XYZ file of C-alpha atoms in Angstrom:
427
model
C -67.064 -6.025 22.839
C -64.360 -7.509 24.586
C -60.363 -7.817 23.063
C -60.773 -11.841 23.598
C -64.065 -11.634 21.341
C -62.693 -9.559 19.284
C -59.611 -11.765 18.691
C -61.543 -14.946 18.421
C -63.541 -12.906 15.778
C -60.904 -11.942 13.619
C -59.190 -15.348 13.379
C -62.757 -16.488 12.053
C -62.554 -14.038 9.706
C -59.175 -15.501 8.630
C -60.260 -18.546 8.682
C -63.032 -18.261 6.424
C -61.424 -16.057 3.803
C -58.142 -18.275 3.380
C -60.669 -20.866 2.912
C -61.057 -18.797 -0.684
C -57.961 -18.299 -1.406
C -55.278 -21.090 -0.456
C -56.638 -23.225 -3.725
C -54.888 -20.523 -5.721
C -51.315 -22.000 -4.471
C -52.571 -25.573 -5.081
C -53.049 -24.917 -8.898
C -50.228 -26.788 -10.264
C -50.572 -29.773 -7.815
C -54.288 -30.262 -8.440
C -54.119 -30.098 -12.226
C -50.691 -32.604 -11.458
C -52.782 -35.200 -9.362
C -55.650 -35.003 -10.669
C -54.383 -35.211 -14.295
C -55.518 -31.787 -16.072
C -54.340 -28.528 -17.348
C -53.867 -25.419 -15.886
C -57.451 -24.174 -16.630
C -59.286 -27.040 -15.438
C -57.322 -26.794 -11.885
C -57.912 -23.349 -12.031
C -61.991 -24.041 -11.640
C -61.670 -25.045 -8.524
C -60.505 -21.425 -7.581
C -63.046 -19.982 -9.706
C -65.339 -22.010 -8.476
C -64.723 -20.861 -5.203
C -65.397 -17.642 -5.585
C -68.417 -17.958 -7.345
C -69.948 -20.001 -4.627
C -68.599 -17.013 -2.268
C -70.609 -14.450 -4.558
C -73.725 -16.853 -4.214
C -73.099 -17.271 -0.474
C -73.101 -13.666 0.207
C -76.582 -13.752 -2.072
C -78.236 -15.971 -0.835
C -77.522 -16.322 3.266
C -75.757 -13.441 4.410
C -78.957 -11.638 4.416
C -80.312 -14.237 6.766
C -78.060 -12.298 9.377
C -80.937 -9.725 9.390
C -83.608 -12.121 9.986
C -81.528 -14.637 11.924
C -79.592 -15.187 15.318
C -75.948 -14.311 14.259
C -74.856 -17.244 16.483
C -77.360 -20.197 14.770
C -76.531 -18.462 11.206
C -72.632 -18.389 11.917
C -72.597 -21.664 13.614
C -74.076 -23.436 10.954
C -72.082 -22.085 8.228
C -68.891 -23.092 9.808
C -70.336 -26.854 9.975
C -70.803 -26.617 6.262
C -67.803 -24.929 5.451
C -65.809 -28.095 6.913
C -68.386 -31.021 5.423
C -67.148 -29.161 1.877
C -63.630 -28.713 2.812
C -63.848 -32.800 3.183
C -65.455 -33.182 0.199
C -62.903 -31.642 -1.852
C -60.546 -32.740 -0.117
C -61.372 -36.640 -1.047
C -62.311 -35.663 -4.444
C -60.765 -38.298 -6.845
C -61.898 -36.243 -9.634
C -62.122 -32.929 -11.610
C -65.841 -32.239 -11.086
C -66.518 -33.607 -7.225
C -63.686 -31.071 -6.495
C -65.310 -28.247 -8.298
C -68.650 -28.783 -6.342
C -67.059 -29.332 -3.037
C -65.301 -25.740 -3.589
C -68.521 -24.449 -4.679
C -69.925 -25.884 -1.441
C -66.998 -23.891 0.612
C -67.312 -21.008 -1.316
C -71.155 -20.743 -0.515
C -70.915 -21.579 3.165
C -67.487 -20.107 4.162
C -69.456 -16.361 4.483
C -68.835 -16.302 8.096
C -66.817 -13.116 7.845
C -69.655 -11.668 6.201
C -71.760 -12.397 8.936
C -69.419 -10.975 11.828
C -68.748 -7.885 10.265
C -72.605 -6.505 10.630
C -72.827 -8.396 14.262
C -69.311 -6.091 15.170
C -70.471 -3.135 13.914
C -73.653 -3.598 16.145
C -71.687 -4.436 19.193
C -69.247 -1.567 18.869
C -69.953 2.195 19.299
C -70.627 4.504 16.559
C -66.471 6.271 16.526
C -65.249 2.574 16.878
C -66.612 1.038 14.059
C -64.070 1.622 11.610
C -61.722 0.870 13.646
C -63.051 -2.863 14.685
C -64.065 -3.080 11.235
C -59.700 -2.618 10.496
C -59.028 -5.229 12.714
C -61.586 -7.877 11.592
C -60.102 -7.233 8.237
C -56.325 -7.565 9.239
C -57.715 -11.347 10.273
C -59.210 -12.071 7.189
C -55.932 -10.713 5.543
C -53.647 -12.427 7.355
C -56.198 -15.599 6.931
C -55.512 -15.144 3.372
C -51.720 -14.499 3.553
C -51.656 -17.782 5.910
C -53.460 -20.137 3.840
C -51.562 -19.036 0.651
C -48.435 -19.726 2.074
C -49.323 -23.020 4.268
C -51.121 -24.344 1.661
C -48.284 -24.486 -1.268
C -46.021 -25.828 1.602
C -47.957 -28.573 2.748
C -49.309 -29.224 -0.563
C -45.469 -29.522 -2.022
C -44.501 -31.586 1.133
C -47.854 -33.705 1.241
C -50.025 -33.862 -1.584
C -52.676 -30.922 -2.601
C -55.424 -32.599 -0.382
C -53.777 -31.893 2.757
C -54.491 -28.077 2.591
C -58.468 -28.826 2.188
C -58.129 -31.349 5.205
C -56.001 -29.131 7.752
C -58.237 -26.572 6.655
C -61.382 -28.695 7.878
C -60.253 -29.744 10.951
C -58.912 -25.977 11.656
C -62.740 -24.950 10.792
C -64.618 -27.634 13.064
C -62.132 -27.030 15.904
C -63.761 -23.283 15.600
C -67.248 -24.358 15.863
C -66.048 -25.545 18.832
C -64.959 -22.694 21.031
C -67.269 -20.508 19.307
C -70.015 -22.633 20.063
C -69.259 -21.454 23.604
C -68.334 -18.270 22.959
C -71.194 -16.014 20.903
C -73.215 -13.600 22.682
C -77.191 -14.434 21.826
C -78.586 -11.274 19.511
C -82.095 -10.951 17.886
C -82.784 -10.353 14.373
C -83.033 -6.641 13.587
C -85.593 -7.758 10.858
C -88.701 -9.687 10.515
C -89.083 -9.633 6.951
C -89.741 -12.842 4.706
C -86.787 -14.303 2.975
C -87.463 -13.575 -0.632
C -88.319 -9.957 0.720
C -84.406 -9.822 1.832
C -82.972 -11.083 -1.121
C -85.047 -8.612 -3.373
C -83.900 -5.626 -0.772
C -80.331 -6.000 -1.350
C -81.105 -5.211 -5.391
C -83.389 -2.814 -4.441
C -80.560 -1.246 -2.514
C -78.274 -1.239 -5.384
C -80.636 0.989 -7.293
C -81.710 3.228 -4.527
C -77.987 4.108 -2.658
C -75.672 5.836 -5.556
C -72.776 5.671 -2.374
C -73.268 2.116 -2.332
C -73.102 1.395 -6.378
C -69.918 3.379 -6.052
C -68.084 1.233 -3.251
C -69.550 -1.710 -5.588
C -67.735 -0.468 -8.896
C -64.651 0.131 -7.156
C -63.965 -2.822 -5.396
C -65.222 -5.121 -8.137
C -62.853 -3.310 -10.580
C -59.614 -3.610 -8.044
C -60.558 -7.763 -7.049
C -60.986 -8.746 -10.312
C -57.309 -7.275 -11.292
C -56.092 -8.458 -7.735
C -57.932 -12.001 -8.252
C -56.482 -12.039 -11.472
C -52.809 -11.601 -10.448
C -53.009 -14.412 -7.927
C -54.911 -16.721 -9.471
C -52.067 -17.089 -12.132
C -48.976 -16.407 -9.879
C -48.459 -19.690 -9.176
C -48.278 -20.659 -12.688
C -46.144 -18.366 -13.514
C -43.689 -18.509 -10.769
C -43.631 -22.974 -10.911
C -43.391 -22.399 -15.089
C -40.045 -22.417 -16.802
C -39.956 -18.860 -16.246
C -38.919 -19.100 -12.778
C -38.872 -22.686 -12.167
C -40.104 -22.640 -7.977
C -41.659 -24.900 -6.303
C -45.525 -24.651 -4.750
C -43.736 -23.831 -1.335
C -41.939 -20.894 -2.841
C -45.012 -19.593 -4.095
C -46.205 -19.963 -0.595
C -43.140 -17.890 0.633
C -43.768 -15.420 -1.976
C -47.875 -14.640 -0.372
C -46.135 -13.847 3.168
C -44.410 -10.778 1.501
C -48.069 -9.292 1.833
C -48.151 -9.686 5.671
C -47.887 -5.999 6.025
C -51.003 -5.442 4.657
C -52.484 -6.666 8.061
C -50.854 -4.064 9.359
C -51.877 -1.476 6.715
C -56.093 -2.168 7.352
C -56.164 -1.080 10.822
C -54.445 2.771 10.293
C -56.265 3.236 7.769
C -59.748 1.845 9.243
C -58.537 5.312 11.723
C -58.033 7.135 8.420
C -61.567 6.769 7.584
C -62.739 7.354 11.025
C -60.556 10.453 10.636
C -61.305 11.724 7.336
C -63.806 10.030 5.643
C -63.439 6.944 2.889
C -62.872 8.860 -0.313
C -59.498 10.291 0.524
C -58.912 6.507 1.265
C -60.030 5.240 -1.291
C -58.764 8.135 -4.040
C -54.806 6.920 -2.647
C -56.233 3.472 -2.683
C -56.836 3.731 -6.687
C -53.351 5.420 -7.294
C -51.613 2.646 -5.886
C -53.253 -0.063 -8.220
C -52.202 1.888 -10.945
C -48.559 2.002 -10.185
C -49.050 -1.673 -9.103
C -50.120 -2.426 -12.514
C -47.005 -1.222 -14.165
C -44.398 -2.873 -11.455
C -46.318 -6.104 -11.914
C -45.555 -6.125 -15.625
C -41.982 -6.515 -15.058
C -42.103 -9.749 -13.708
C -42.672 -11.476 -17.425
C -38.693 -10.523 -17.806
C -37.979 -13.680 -14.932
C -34.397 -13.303 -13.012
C -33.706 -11.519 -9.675
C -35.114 -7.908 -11.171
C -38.632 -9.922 -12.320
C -38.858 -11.631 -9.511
C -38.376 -8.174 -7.622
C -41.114 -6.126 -9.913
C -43.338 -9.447 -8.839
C -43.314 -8.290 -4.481
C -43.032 -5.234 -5.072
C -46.399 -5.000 -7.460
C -48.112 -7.790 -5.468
C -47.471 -5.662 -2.245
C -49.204 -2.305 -3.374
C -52.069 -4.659 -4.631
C -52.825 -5.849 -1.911
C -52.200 -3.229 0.504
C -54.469 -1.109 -2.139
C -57.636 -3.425 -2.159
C -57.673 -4.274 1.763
C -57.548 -0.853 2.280
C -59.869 0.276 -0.125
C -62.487 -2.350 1.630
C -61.700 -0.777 5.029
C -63.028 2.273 3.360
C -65.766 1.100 1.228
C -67.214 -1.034 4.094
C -67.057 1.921 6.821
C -69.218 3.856 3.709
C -71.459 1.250 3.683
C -72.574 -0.040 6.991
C -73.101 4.221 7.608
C -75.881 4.480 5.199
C -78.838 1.991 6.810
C -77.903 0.565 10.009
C -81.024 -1.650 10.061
C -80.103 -3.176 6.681
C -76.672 -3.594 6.862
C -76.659 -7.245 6.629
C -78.320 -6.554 3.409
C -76.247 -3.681 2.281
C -72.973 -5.564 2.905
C -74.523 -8.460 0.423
C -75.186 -6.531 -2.409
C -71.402 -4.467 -1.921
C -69.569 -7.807 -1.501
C -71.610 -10.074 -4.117
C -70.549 -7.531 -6.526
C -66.819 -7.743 -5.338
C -66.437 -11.150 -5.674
C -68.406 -11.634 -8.899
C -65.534 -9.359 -10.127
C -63.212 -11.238 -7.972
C -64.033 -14.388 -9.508
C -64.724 -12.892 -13.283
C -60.770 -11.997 -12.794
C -59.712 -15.369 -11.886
C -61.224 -16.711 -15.077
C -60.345 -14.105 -17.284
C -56.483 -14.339 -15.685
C -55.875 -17.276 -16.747
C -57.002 -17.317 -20.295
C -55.539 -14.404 -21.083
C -52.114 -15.652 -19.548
C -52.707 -18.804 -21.795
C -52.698 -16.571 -24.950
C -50.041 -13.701 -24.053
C -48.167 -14.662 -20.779
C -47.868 -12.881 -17.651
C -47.954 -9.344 -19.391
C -51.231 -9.667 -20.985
C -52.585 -10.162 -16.995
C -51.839 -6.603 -16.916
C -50.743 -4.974 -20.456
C -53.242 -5.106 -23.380
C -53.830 -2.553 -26.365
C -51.040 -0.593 -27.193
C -48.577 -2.898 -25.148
C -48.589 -5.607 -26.805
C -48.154 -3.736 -30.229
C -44.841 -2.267 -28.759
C -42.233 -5.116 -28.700
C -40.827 -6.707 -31.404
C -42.242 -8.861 -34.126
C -42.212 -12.334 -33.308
C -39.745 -14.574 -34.573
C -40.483 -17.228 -37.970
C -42.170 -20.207 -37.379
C -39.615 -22.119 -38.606
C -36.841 -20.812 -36.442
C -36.559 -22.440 -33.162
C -34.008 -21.395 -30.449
C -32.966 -23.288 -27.669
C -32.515 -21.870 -24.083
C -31.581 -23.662 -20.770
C -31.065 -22.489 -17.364
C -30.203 -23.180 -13.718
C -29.177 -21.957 -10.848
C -30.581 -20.778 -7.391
C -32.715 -18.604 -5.824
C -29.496 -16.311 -4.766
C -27.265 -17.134 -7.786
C -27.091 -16.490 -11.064
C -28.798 -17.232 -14.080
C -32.458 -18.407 -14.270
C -34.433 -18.480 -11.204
C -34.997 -21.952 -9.628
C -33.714 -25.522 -10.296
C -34.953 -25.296 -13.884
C -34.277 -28.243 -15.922
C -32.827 -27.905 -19.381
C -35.082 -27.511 -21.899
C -35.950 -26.849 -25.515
C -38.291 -23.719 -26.159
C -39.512 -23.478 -29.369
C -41.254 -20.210 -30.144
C -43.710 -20.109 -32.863
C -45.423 -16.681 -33.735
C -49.468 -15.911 -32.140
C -52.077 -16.606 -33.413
C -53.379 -15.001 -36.564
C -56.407 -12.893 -35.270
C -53.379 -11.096 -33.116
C -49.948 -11.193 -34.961
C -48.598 -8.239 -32.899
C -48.740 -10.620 -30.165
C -46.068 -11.865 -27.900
C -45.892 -15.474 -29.512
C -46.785 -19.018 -27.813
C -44.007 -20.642 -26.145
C -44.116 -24.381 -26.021
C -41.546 -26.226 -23.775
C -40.343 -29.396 -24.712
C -38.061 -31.447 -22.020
């Protein structure tokens, strides 16, 4: 494989996965413009997701029965007919089925990380595999950041149309670009789909990478999914183009997934993945901090998003090199069931994020149980305080242009009266 295919490859891969995640950015606009809360807006990045999770289901195990260049090609003319359709959605339901359209279709990185790993020699693989995924992660970094800017500048369909056009120019050159290959695999459709459970049942290495990953994106989905809520709340008080700002913090993860693709060249994917697992732990506990707002929150809040995601790209450099080693012939199939099971975590996180940020606020993303019984008891109902702030990114005080406003603080609800307490602001 040539470093110009290669290239063109990876920025695919970015291109498809940012297609998942710049919505997460666009939740305050979209629930803005379109006139809903926070959770309804916040379907369309569930939504998303589970489409992805079906996607990977459903046709990435076509790439073993399939031409990688039809299967690829025609995915990416999807992708952009959805990206349309949610873009010129004038309501909350046509956007939730054109993102579960894009999530469905935009697999293509699924697709080119079996045909790369068949192109590539046996002591490169990991290593290609590192590089396709520092595309995808700086796809995602990207279209985080782009997509709150243009959305703050523009209007939240802009994202889903730039994103379109970016996708159909694509087709384009790749239409000219993708080397011919022939199916490894001649079995009937329903016999793939049924292989990839059977796989699950039969490979205890691959049920492993499965567990993992799905355990770290539902905690990473989680985080992001409700970032932007937090950090455009009263809390902080930024702006969609901040929040943007705030994603590129996590461009050195790009740099992060192709040492340690060598790593597990090197020395296999569990040392990987064992350092991979310590740093979500410690990530968990920065992250917390960022509920207290100000300069030091707002510090807790890149430092903790950093070792997240540094921690689950790496830990898929690992878990991916694991699986594509165990059945070359099926690894089309293999890579379904190992990333349907991420993302079904992935997106099980974005829905259980924000609900649970609804009822305790940013610290009950990450601390439950004991946590919540450790501050103090909430304040009377019938004792309202008022706070106000403003100020600057680099000045004092509250974080943001924040208007003045009344909070009134009321205790939790009574099945959880250790509970933080519901804050209501009032302008």
């Amino acid at each position: 494989m040539s470093r110009r295919m290669l290239f063109v490859l990876a920025v695919t891969c970015g291109v498809a996965v940012g297609n998942i995640y710049f919505p997460q950015a666009l939740v305050p606009l979209i629930a803005t413009g379109l006139g809903t809360s926070s959770d309804g807006a916040t379907l369309a990045v569930s939504a998303t997701q589970i489409g992805y999770a079906g996607g990977i289901f459903l046709l990435v195990p076509l790439g073993d029965r399939l031409p990688h260049r039809r299967l690829l090609l025609a995915l990416l003319g999807l992708t952009g007919f959805g990206l349309l359709l949610a873009g010129c959605a004038r309501n909350l339901p046509l956007l939730v089925a054109g993102s579960v359209l894009v999530g469905l279709t935009t697999v293509g990185a699924q697709v080119i990380g079996p045909l790369a790993a068949g192109l590539v020699e046996d002591h490169r693989r990991a290593a290609v595999l590192g590089t396709l995924l520092s595309g995808s992660v700086g796809g995602m970094i990207l279209a985080r950041a782009f997509s709150g800017t243009l959305g703050e500048w523009f209007g939240w369909r802009v994202p889903y149309l730039a994103a379109a056009v970016l996708v159909f120019v694509l087709l384009a050159v790749l239409s000219r670009m993708l080397p011919y290959t022939s199916p490894r695999s001649r079995e009937h459709y329903p016999s793939l789909l049924g292989e990839s459970l059977r796989l699950l049942f039969t490979e205890p290495e691959l049920r492993r990478s499965c567990l993992y990953q799905a355990a770290v994106f539902a905690g990473f989905s989680a985080v992001w999914t409700t970032l932007a809520i937090l950090l455009t709340g009263p809390v902080y008080g930024l702006g969609t183009s901040a929040v943007g700002l705030f994603a590129l913090v996590g461009g050195v993860t790009a740099c992060c997934t192709p040492l340690a693709g060598g790593w597990v060249d090197r020395q296999g994917p569990d040392p990987v993945n064992l350092v991979c697992m310590f740093g979500v732990l410690v990530s968990a506990a920065v992250l917390a901090g960022g509920a207290h707002g100000d300069r030091i929150g707002l510090l807790a809040l890149i430092i903790g998003t950093l070792l997240l995601d540094v921690a689950m790209q790496c830990g898929m450099v690992a878990n991916q090199a694991r699986v594509y080693a165990l059945r070359p012939e099926r690894r089309s199939r293999l890579n379904t069931a190992y990333m349907t099971c991420a993302y079904l975590g992935g997106s099980a996180g974005s829905w259980i994020g924000s609900h649970v940020y609804d009822l305790f606020g940013w610290s009950g993303v990450w601390v439950r149980g004991p946590a919540h019984h450790s501050g103090p008891a909430p304040p009377p109902a019938d004792a309202p305080c008022s706070k106000t702030g403003s100020g600057s990114l680099l000045g004092g005080g509250r974080l943001g242009n924040v208007p003045t406003a009344t909070v009134n603080i009321r205790p939790a609800r009574v099945h959880d009266a250790h509970a933080l307490g519901e804050i209501h602001v009032a302008s």
